[in-house]
């Protein structure tokens, strides 16, 4: 036993992909539908980048987690099935990428049920993992998830190891995340949504993420990396991710796991 991990494990790396496609843009501003160039940049994610990402994961025999809004699942059923066939986890990510903090309790419950129903219809399996769109839970989110039988949430930032969180008398496993380990703050450039920050180059992001992993490995923590196909799936950036994978593989006691499998480990 190495700290919190069983056996010879010292640090677990969880690669996850939020397959937002056009959903987040449409939720933020429905008029985005009238901007074909902007829409095409987001559609690049599920249509072009996601299959490329799946091939990269196959190359290194890595199983990952994909969080898919119900709307994207409805419009890309073959992609959802391909993700499932390759052994990856499919998690809940809203319907139209609605941040729970922007919804009433009734609306949030409706979105949870609708998204789960769509994913179950396509895959035959009800999702057990949830990641809130924009990482903005509401005060009702955790109890609503527990009521619906979810095993874990991955939206909070108050630790860097999994832990159990109270959900109004029930328990969920929390798989914490952080903006440092998200590709959007580094790479996103969306003038249509008023986002005009200077994009980082892949070398910058590689340095940030590799340093983060080295630190997590040193302290025996968990490395939860969140990426979006429309962002990370551009060729130069994906080559950077491949380089990061090879770097992680050089560390003793490092392993890649799906988020659901880490949650099951901590649920025990």
PDB file of C-alpha atoms in Angstrom:
ATOM      1  CA  UNK A   1       0.000   0.000   0.000  1.00  0.00           C
ATOM      2  CA  UNK A   2       1.409   3.381  -1.066  1.00  0.00           C
ATOM      3  CA  UNK A   3      -0.504   6.020   0.870  1.00  0.00           C
ATOM      4  CA  UNK A   4      -4.118   6.097  -0.318  1.00  0.00           C
ATOM      5  CA  UNK A   5      -3.607   3.638  -3.182  1.00  0.00           C
ATOM      6  CA  UNK A   6      -3.638  -0.171  -3.056  1.00  0.00           C
ATOM      7  CA  UNK A   7      -0.640  -2.349  -3.829  1.00  0.00           C
ATOM      8  CA  UNK A   8       2.257  -0.664  -5.559  1.00  0.00           C
ATOM      9  CA  UNK A   9       0.181   2.200  -6.944  1.00  0.00           C
ATOM     10  CA  UNK A  10       1.469   5.654  -6.099  1.00  0.00           C
ATOM     11  CA  UNK A  11      -0.474   7.950  -8.426  1.00  0.00           C
ATOM     12  CA  UNK A  12      -3.472   7.333 -10.664  1.00  0.00           C
ATOM     13  CA  UNK A  13      -3.956   9.382 -13.830  1.00  0.00           C
ATOM     14  CA  UNK A  14      -7.526   9.818 -15.074  1.00  0.00           C
ATOM     15  CA  UNK A  15      -7.868  11.120 -18.617  1.00  0.00           C
ATOM     16  CA  UNK A  16     -11.323  12.499 -19.272  1.00  0.00           C
ATOM     17  CA  UNK A  17     -12.976  14.215 -22.197  1.00  0.00           C
ATOM     18  CA  UNK A  18     -16.047  16.462 -22.092  1.00  0.00           C
ATOM     19  CA  UNK A  19     -17.617  15.990 -25.517  1.00  0.00           C
ATOM     20  CA  UNK A  20     -19.443  19.317 -25.543  1.00  0.00           C
ATOM     21  CA  UNK A  21     -19.575  19.893 -29.290  1.00  0.00           C
ATOM     22  CA  UNK A  22     -21.964  22.742 -30.027  1.00  0.00           C
ATOM     23  CA  UNK A  23     -24.043  22.261 -26.864  1.00  0.00           C
ATOM     24  CA  UNK A  24     -22.193  24.662 -24.561  1.00  0.00           C
ATOM     25  CA  UNK A  25     -22.177  27.417 -27.157  1.00  0.00           C
ATOM     26  CA  UNK A  26     -25.894  27.008 -27.865  1.00  0.00           C
ATOM     27  CA  UNK A  27     -26.750  27.024 -24.180  1.00  0.00           C
ATOM     28  CA  UNK A  28     -24.699  30.129 -23.544  1.00  0.00           C
ATOM     29  CA  UNK A  29     -26.096  31.955 -26.559  1.00  0.00           C
ATOM     30  CA  UNK A  30     -28.773  30.311 -28.747  1.00  0.00           C
ATOM     31  CA  UNK A  31     -27.969  32.832 -31.490  1.00  0.00           C
ATOM     32  CA  UNK A  32     -24.701  30.937 -31.948  1.00  0.00           C
ATOM     33  CA  UNK A  33     -26.679  28.650 -34.274  1.00  0.00           C
ATOM     34  CA  UNK A  34     -26.612  31.504 -36.804  1.00  0.00           C
ATOM     35  CA  UNK A  35     -22.789  31.521 -36.857  1.00  0.00           C
ATOM     36  CA  UNK A  36     -21.691  28.630 -39.075  1.00  0.00           C
ATOM     37  CA  UNK A  37     -17.959  29.241 -38.680  1.00  0.00           C
ATOM     38  CA  UNK A  38     -18.201  29.180 -34.895  1.00  0.00           C
ATOM     39  CA  UNK A  39     -20.480  26.140 -34.936  1.00  0.00           C
ATOM     40  CA  UNK A  40     -18.084  24.297 -37.223  1.00  0.00           C
ATOM     41  CA  UNK A  41     -15.207  24.879 -34.789  1.00  0.00           C
ATOM     42  CA  UNK A  42     -17.232  23.242 -32.003  1.00  0.00           C
ATOM     43  CA  UNK A  43     -18.540  20.448 -34.244  1.00  0.00           C
ATOM     44  CA  UNK A  44     -14.911  19.576 -34.996  1.00  0.00           C
ATOM     45  CA  UNK A  45     -14.846  17.992 -31.526  1.00  0.00           C
ATOM     46  CA  UNK A  46     -17.256  15.069 -31.888  1.00  0.00           C
ATOM     47  CA  UNK A  47     -16.939  14.720 -35.667  1.00  0.00           C
ATOM     48  CA  UNK A  48     -13.166  14.894 -36.246  1.00  0.00           C
ATOM     49  CA  UNK A  49     -11.233  15.040 -32.988  1.00  0.00           C
ATOM     50  CA  UNK A  50     -13.030  12.403 -30.912  1.00  0.00           C
ATOM     51  CA  UNK A  51     -12.266   9.491 -33.273  1.00  0.00           C
ATOM     52  CA  UNK A  52      -8.647  10.633 -33.367  1.00  0.00           C
ATOM     53  CA  UNK A  53      -8.551  10.705 -29.556  1.00  0.00           C
ATOM     54  CA  UNK A  54     -10.015   7.201 -29.383  1.00  0.00           C
ATOM     55  CA  UNK A  55      -7.288   5.897 -31.682  1.00  0.00           C
ATOM     56  CA  UNK A  56      -4.616   7.520 -29.517  1.00  0.00           C
ATOM     57  CA  UNK A  57      -6.036   5.886 -26.393  1.00  0.00           C
ATOM     58  CA  UNK A  58      -6.093   2.514 -28.178  1.00  0.00           C
ATOM     59  CA  UNK A  59      -2.448   2.942 -29.131  1.00  0.00           C
ATOM     60  CA  UNK A  60      -1.447   3.115 -25.460  1.00  0.00           C
ATOM     61  CA  UNK A  61      -4.165   0.738 -24.199  1.00  0.00           C
ATOM     62  CA  UNK A  62      -5.630   3.460 -21.978  1.00  0.00           C
ATOM     63  CA  UNK A  63      -9.234   3.476 -20.837  1.00  0.00           C
ATOM     64  CA  UNK A  64     -10.657   6.936 -20.220  1.00  0.00           C
ATOM     65  CA  UNK A  65     -13.925   8.657 -19.283  1.00  0.00           C
ATOM     66  CA  UNK A  66     -16.122  10.626 -21.686  1.00  0.00           C
ATOM     67  CA  UNK A  67     -18.777  13.003 -20.351  1.00  0.00           C
ATOM     68  CA  UNK A  68     -21.405  13.606 -23.004  1.00  0.00           C
ATOM     69  CA  UNK A  69     -24.337  16.054 -22.983  1.00  0.00           C
ATOM     70  CA  UNK A  70     -27.591  14.389 -23.970  1.00  0.00           C
ATOM     71  CA  UNK A  71     -28.000  16.604 -27.028  1.00  0.00           C
ATOM     72  CA  UNK A  72     -24.593  15.549 -28.365  1.00  0.00           C
ATOM     73  CA  UNK A  73     -25.378  11.894 -27.663  1.00  0.00           C
ATOM     74  CA  UNK A  74     -28.638  12.209 -29.607  1.00  0.00           C
ATOM     75  CA  UNK A  75     -26.906  13.740 -32.604  1.00  0.00           C
ATOM     76  CA  UNK A  76     -23.806  11.476 -32.530  1.00  0.00           C
ATOM     77  CA  UNK A  77     -25.088   8.068 -31.528  1.00  0.00           C
ATOM     78  CA  UNK A  78     -22.425   6.163 -33.470  1.00  0.00           C
ATOM     79  CA  UNK A  79     -19.696   8.046 -31.625  1.00  0.00           C
ATOM     80  CA  UNK A  80     -21.274   7.170 -28.266  1.00  0.00           C
ATOM     81  CA  UNK A  81     -21.429   3.507 -29.252  1.00  0.00           C
ATOM     82  CA  UNK A  82     -17.832   3.567 -30.486  1.00  0.00           C
ATOM     83  CA  UNK A  83     -16.686   5.027 -27.163  1.00  0.00           C
ATOM     84  CA  UNK A  84     -18.556   2.270 -25.351  1.00  0.00           C
ATOM     85  CA  UNK A  85     -17.246  -0.489 -27.642  1.00  0.00           C
ATOM     86  CA  UNK A  86     -13.679   0.561 -26.912  1.00  0.00           C
ATOM     87  CA  UNK A  87     -14.200   0.121 -23.183  1.00  0.00           C
ATOM     88  CA  UNK A  88     -14.369   3.722 -22.021  1.00  0.00           C
ATOM     89  CA  UNK A  89     -16.713   5.150 -19.436  1.00  0.00           C
ATOM     90  CA  UNK A  90     -19.635   7.315 -20.556  1.00  0.00           C
ATOM     91  CA  UNK A  91     -20.692   9.877 -17.955  1.00  0.00           C
ATOM     92  CA  UNK A  92     -23.473  12.438 -17.612  1.00  0.00           C
ATOM     93  CA  UNK A  93     -22.804  16.045 -18.630  1.00  0.00           C
ATOM     94  CA  UNK A  94     -26.217  17.674 -18.772  1.00  0.00           C
ATOM     95  CA  UNK A  95     -28.449  17.830 -21.821  1.00  0.00           C
ATOM     96  CA  UNK A  96     -27.496  21.129 -23.465  1.00  0.00           C
ATOM     97  CA  UNK A  97     -24.495  21.754 -21.176  1.00  0.00           C
ATOM     98  CA  UNK A  98     -26.624  23.587 -18.608  1.00  0.00           C
ATOM     99  CA  UNK A  99     -24.664  24.705 -15.513  1.00  0.00           C
ATOM    100  CA  UNK A 100     -26.805  23.482 -12.587  1.00  0.00           C
ATOM    101  CA  UNK A 101     -26.314  26.782 -10.745  1.00  0.00           C
ATOM    102  CA  UNK A 102     -28.380  28.469 -13.479  1.00  0.00           C
ATOM    103  CA  UNK A 103     -31.377  26.120 -13.008  1.00  0.00           C
ATOM    104  CA  UNK A 104     -34.181  25.675 -10.520  1.00  0.00           C
ATOM    105  CA  UNK A 105     -34.279  22.416  -8.588  1.00  0.00           C
ATOM    106  CA  UNK A 106     -37.050  21.127 -10.846  1.00  0.00           C
ATOM    107  CA  UNK A 107     -35.181  22.081 -14.003  1.00  0.00           C
ATOM    108  CA  UNK A 108     -31.988  20.456 -12.761  1.00  0.00           C
ATOM    109  CA  UNK A 109     -33.840  17.237 -11.945  1.00  0.00           C
ATOM    110  CA  UNK A 110     -35.401  17.250 -15.409  1.00  0.00           C
ATOM    111  CA  UNK A 111     -32.003  17.693 -17.081  1.00  0.00           C
ATOM    112  CA  UNK A 112     -30.518  14.844 -15.037  1.00  0.00           C
ATOM    113  CA  UNK A 113     -33.348  12.493 -15.942  1.00  0.00           C
ATOM    114  CA  UNK A 114     -33.362  13.477 -19.596  1.00  0.00           C
ATOM    115  CA  UNK A 115     -29.607  13.054 -20.026  1.00  0.00           C
ATOM    116  CA  UNK A 116     -29.569   9.695 -18.235  1.00  0.00           C
ATOM    117  CA  UNK A 117     -32.499   8.437 -20.304  1.00  0.00           C
ATOM    118  CA  UNK A 118     -30.771   9.330 -23.562  1.00  0.00           C
ATOM    119  CA  UNK A 119     -27.471   7.705 -22.605  1.00  0.00           C
ATOM    120  CA  UNK A 120     -29.240   4.581 -21.346  1.00  0.00           C
ATOM    121  CA  UNK A 121     -31.296   4.291 -24.519  1.00  0.00           C
ATOM    122  CA  UNK A 122     -28.157   4.399 -26.670  1.00  0.00           C
ATOM    123  CA  UNK A 123     -25.787   2.295 -24.556  1.00  0.00           C
ATOM    124  CA  UNK A 124     -28.124   0.115 -22.517  1.00  0.00           C
ATOM    125  CA  UNK A 125     -26.425   1.371 -19.358  1.00  0.00           C
ATOM    126  CA  UNK A 126     -27.401   4.149 -16.986  1.00  0.00           C
ATOM    127  CA  UNK A 127     -24.491   6.533 -16.237  1.00  0.00           C
ATOM    128  CA  UNK A 128     -23.044   6.368 -12.731  1.00  0.00           C
ATOM    129  CA  UNK A 129     -20.688   9.334 -13.031  1.00  0.00           C
ATOM    130  CA  UNK A 130     -21.549  12.999 -13.337  1.00  0.00           C
ATOM    131  CA  UNK A 131     -19.578  16.107 -14.218  1.00  0.00           C
ATOM    132  CA  UNK A 132     -21.387  19.422 -14.032  1.00  0.00           C
ATOM    133  CA  UNK A 133     -21.229  21.653 -17.102  1.00  0.00           C
ATOM    134  CA  UNK A 134     -18.939  24.613 -16.405  1.00  0.00           C
ATOM    135  CA  UNK A 135     -18.162  22.998 -13.013  1.00  0.00           C
ATOM    136  CA  UNK A 136     -20.930  24.999 -11.336  1.00  0.00           C
ATOM    137  CA  UNK A 137     -23.028  22.769  -9.081  1.00  0.00           C
ATOM    138  CA  UNK A 138     -26.122  24.077  -7.334  1.00  0.00           C
ATOM    139  CA  UNK A 139     -26.973  23.501  -3.690  1.00  0.00           C
ATOM    140  CA  UNK A 140     -29.379  20.806  -4.889  1.00  0.00           C
ATOM    141  CA  UNK A 141     -26.964  18.929  -7.172  1.00  0.00           C
ATOM    142  CA  UNK A 142     -25.447  16.364  -4.820  1.00  0.00           C
ATOM    143  CA  UNK A 143     -28.784  15.265  -3.254  1.00  0.00           C
ATOM    144  CA  UNK A 144     -30.353  15.006  -6.727  1.00  0.00           C
ATOM    145  CA  UNK A 145     -27.470  12.841  -7.908  1.00  0.00           C
ATOM    146  CA  UNK A 146     -27.687  10.578  -4.860  1.00  0.00           C
ATOM    147  CA  UNK A 147     -31.447  10.173  -5.299  1.00  0.00           C
ATOM    148  CA  UNK A 148     -30.835   8.927  -8.825  1.00  0.00           C
ATOM    149  CA  UNK A 149     -28.211   6.374  -7.893  1.00  0.00           C
ATOM    150  CA  UNK A 150     -25.100   8.111  -9.177  1.00  0.00           C
ATOM    151  CA  UNK A 151     -21.890   6.766  -7.661  1.00  0.00           C
ATOM    152  CA  UNK A 152     -19.751   9.862  -8.038  1.00  0.00           C
ATOM    153  CA  UNK A 153     -19.519  13.521  -8.965  1.00  0.00           C
ATOM    154  CA  UNK A 154     -16.494  15.222 -10.514  1.00  0.00           C
ATOM    155  CA  UNK A 155     -17.074  18.959 -10.102  1.00  0.00           C
ATOM    156  CA  UNK A 156     -15.483  20.166  -6.849  1.00  0.00           C
ATOM    157  CA  UNK A 157     -11.998  21.551  -6.229  1.00  0.00           C
ATOM    158  CA  UNK A 158     -11.262  21.283  -2.510  1.00  0.00           C
ATOM    159  CA  UNK A 159      -8.826  18.344  -2.650  1.00  0.00           C
ATOM    160  CA  UNK A 160      -6.560  16.459  -5.032  1.00  0.00           C
ATOM    161  CA  UNK A 161      -7.591  12.944  -3.998  1.00  0.00           C
ATOM    162  CA  UNK A 162     -11.015  11.293  -4.171  1.00  0.00           C
ATOM    163  CA  UNK A 163     -13.139  11.485  -1.039  1.00  0.00           C
ATOM    164  CA  UNK A 164     -16.690  10.880   0.133  1.00  0.00           C
ATOM    165  CA  UNK A 165     -19.104  13.790   0.238  1.00  0.00           C
ATOM    166  CA  UNK A 166     -22.406  14.061   2.078  1.00  0.00           C
ATOM    167  CA  UNK A 167     -25.455  14.360  -0.154  1.00  0.00           C
ATOM    168  CA  UNK A 168     -28.263  15.144   2.291  1.00  0.00           C
ATOM    169  CA  UNK A 169     -27.750  11.960   4.270  1.00  0.00           C
ATOM    170  CA  UNK A 170     -26.447   9.831   1.406  1.00  0.00           C
ATOM    171  CA  UNK A 171     -22.851   9.496   0.230  1.00  0.00           C
ATOM    172  CA  UNK A 172     -21.243  10.152  -3.115  1.00  0.00           C
ATOM    173  CA  UNK A 173     -17.623   9.781  -4.079  1.00  0.00           C
ATOM    174  CA  UNK A 174     -16.146  13.089  -5.212  1.00  0.00           C
ATOM    175  CA  UNK A 175     -13.397  12.979  -7.839  1.00  0.00           C
ATOM    176  CA  UNK A 176     -12.006  16.523  -7.538  1.00  0.00           C
ATOM    177  CA  UNK A 177     -10.766  18.561 -10.471  1.00  0.00           C
ATOM    178  CA  UNK A 178      -9.115  21.955 -11.014  1.00  0.00           C
ATOM    179  CA  UNK A 179      -8.806  24.551 -13.771  1.00  0.00           C
ATOM    180  CA  UNK A 180      -5.035  23.948 -13.898  1.00  0.00           C
ATOM    181  CA  UNK A 181      -5.794  20.517 -15.369  1.00  0.00           C
ATOM    182  CA  UNK A 182      -8.336  21.655 -17.963  1.00  0.00           C
ATOM    183  CA  UNK A 183      -7.454  22.465 -21.560  1.00  0.00           C
ATOM    184  CA  UNK A 184     -10.003  25.264 -22.076  1.00  0.00           C
ATOM    185  CA  UNK A 185      -8.256  27.953 -19.943  1.00  0.00           C
ATOM    186  CA  UNK A 186      -5.127  27.465 -22.030  1.00  0.00           C
ATOM    187  CA  UNK A 187      -6.474  26.956 -25.536  1.00  0.00           C
ATOM    188  CA  UNK A 188      -9.996  28.327 -25.931  1.00  0.00           C
ATOM    189  CA  UNK A 189     -10.476  31.310 -28.234  1.00  0.00           C
ATOM    190  CA  UNK A 190     -14.124  32.082 -29.014  1.00  0.00           C
ATOM    191  CA  UNK A 191     -14.724  35.654 -30.244  1.00  0.00           C
ATOM    192  CA  UNK A 192     -18.394  34.803 -30.808  1.00  0.00           C
ATOM    193  CA  UNK A 193     -18.731  34.344 -27.030  1.00  0.00           C
ATOM    194  CA  UNK A 194     -16.455  37.254 -26.168  1.00  0.00           C
ATOM    195  CA  UNK A 195     -13.485  35.013 -25.287  1.00  0.00           C
ATOM    196  CA  UNK A 196     -10.371  36.566 -26.817  1.00  0.00           C
ATOM    197  CA  UNK A 197      -7.598  35.407 -24.512  1.00  0.00           C
ATOM    198  CA  UNK A 198      -4.228  34.619 -26.060  1.00  0.00           C
ATOM    199  CA  UNK A 199      -3.971  30.896 -26.729  1.00  0.00           C
ATOM    200  CA  UNK A 200      -1.121  29.030 -25.041  1.00  0.00           C
ATOM    201  CA  UNK A 201       1.212  26.974 -27.191  1.00  0.00           C
ATOM    202  CA  UNK A 202       1.355  23.189 -26.604  1.00  0.00           C
ATOM    203  CA  UNK A 203       4.817  23.401 -25.051  1.00  0.00           C
ATOM    204  CA  UNK A 204       3.506  25.753 -22.366  1.00  0.00           C
ATOM    205  CA  UNK A 205       0.673  23.366 -21.523  1.00  0.00           C
ATOM    206  CA  UNK A 206       2.975  20.345 -21.549  1.00  0.00           C
ATOM    207  CA  UNK A 207       5.195  22.036 -18.980  1.00  0.00           C
ATOM    208  CA  UNK A 208       2.202  22.874 -16.778  1.00  0.00           C
ATOM    209  CA  UNK A 209       0.642  19.412 -16.956  1.00  0.00           C
ATOM    210  CA  UNK A 210       3.860  17.437 -16.638  1.00  0.00           C
ATOM    211  CA  UNK A 211       4.847  19.512 -13.592  1.00  0.00           C
ATOM    212  CA  UNK A 212       1.398  18.902 -12.114  1.00  0.00           C
ATOM    213  CA  UNK A 213       1.740  15.171 -12.608  1.00  0.00           C
ATOM    214  CA  UNK A 214       5.215  15.110 -11.096  1.00  0.00           C
ATOM    215  CA  UNK A 215       3.833  16.906  -8.047  1.00  0.00           C
ATOM    216  CA  UNK A 216       0.846  14.569  -7.734  1.00  0.00           C
ATOM    217  CA  UNK A 217       3.140  11.558  -8.026  1.00  0.00           C
ATOM    218  CA  UNK A 218       5.514  12.976  -5.404  1.00  0.00           C
ATOM    219  CA  UNK A 219       2.668  13.408  -2.912  1.00  0.00           C
ATOM    220  CA  UNK A 220       0.843  10.214  -3.900  1.00  0.00           C
ATOM    221  CA  UNK A 221      -2.286  11.998  -5.091  1.00  0.00           C
ATOM    222  CA  UNK A 222      -4.566  11.699  -8.148  1.00  0.00           C
ATOM    223  CA  UNK A 223      -4.112  13.370 -11.520  1.00  0.00           C
ATOM    224  CA  UNK A 224      -7.533  14.183 -13.017  1.00  0.00           C
ATOM    225  CA  UNK A 225      -7.071  15.747 -16.456  1.00  0.00           C
ATOM    226  CA  UNK A 226     -10.131  17.254 -18.159  1.00  0.00           C
ATOM    227  CA  UNK A 227     -10.069  17.885 -21.900  1.00  0.00           C
ATOM    228  CA  UNK A 228     -12.500  18.807 -24.652  1.00  0.00           C
ATOM    229  CA  UNK A 229     -12.180  17.219 -28.104  1.00  0.00           C
ATOM    230  CA  UNK A 230     -12.811  20.505 -29.933  1.00  0.00           C
ATOM    231  CA  UNK A 231      -9.861  21.969 -28.014  1.00  0.00           C
ATOM    232  CA  UNK A 232      -7.311  19.213 -27.343  1.00  0.00           C
ATOM    233  CA  UNK A 233      -8.076  17.341 -30.570  1.00  0.00           C
ATOM    234  CA  UNK A 234      -6.224  19.733 -32.867  1.00  0.00           C
ATOM    235  CA  UNK A 235      -3.215  17.785 -34.209  1.00  0.00           C
ATOM    236  CA  UNK A 236      -0.366  19.662 -32.521  1.00  0.00           C
ATOM    237  CA  UNK A 237      -2.129  19.635 -29.171  1.00  0.00           C
ATOM    238  CA  UNK A 238      -2.961  15.949 -29.421  1.00  0.00           C
ATOM    239  CA  UNK A 239       0.685  15.185 -30.118  1.00  0.00           C
ATOM    240  CA  UNK A 240       1.468  17.056 -26.904  1.00  0.00           C
ATOM    241  CA  UNK A 241      -1.013  14.824 -25.041  1.00  0.00           C
ATOM    242  CA  UNK A 242       0.687  11.759 -26.476  1.00  0.00           C
ATOM    243  CA  UNK A 243       4.015  13.073 -25.202  1.00  0.00           C
ATOM    244  CA  UNK A 244       2.453  13.573 -21.762  1.00  0.00           C
ATOM    245  CA  UNK A 245       1.151  10.001 -21.760  1.00  0.00           C
ATOM    246  CA  UNK A 246       4.634   8.691 -22.478  1.00  0.00           C
ATOM    247  CA  UNK A 247       6.041  10.881 -19.698  1.00  0.00           C
ATOM    248  CA  UNK A 248       3.532   9.566 -17.161  1.00  0.00           C
ATOM    249  CA  UNK A 249       4.378   6.002 -18.129  1.00  0.00           C
ATOM    250  CA  UNK A 250       7.984   6.521 -17.020  1.00  0.00           C
ATOM    251  CA  UNK A 251       6.974   6.938 -13.356  1.00  0.00           C
ATOM    252  CA  UNK A 252       7.013   3.916 -11.029  1.00  0.00           C
ATOM    253  CA  UNK A 253       3.650   3.201  -9.482  1.00  0.00           C
ATOM    254  CA  UNK A 254       1.758   5.322 -12.023  1.00  0.00           C
ATOM    255  CA  UNK A 255      -1.337   3.939 -13.730  1.00  0.00           C
ATOM    256  CA  UNK A 256      -4.151   5.144 -15.957  1.00  0.00           C
ATOM    257  CA  UNK A 257      -7.695   4.382 -14.799  1.00  0.00           C
ATOM    258  CA  UNK A 258     -11.226   5.348 -15.740  1.00  0.00           C
ATOM    259  CA  UNK A 259     -12.864   7.713 -13.297  1.00  0.00           C
ATOM    260  CA  UNK A 260     -15.635   5.199 -12.552  1.00  0.00           C
ATOM    261  CA  UNK A 261     -13.049   2.613 -11.493  1.00  0.00           C
ATOM    262  CA  UNK A 262     -11.360   5.063  -9.126  1.00  0.00           C
ATOM    263  CA  UNK A 263     -14.770   5.974  -7.692  1.00  0.00           C
ATOM    264  CA  UNK A 264     -15.569   2.297  -7.106  1.00  0.00           C
ATOM    265  CA  UNK A 265     -12.231   1.869  -5.347  1.00  0.00           C
ATOM    266  CA  UNK A 266     -12.989   4.727  -2.961  1.00  0.00           C
ATOM    267  CA  UNK A 267     -16.635   3.758  -2.500  1.00  0.00           C
ATOM    268  CA  UNK A 268     -15.380   0.648  -0.698  1.00  0.00           C
TER     269      UNK A 268
END
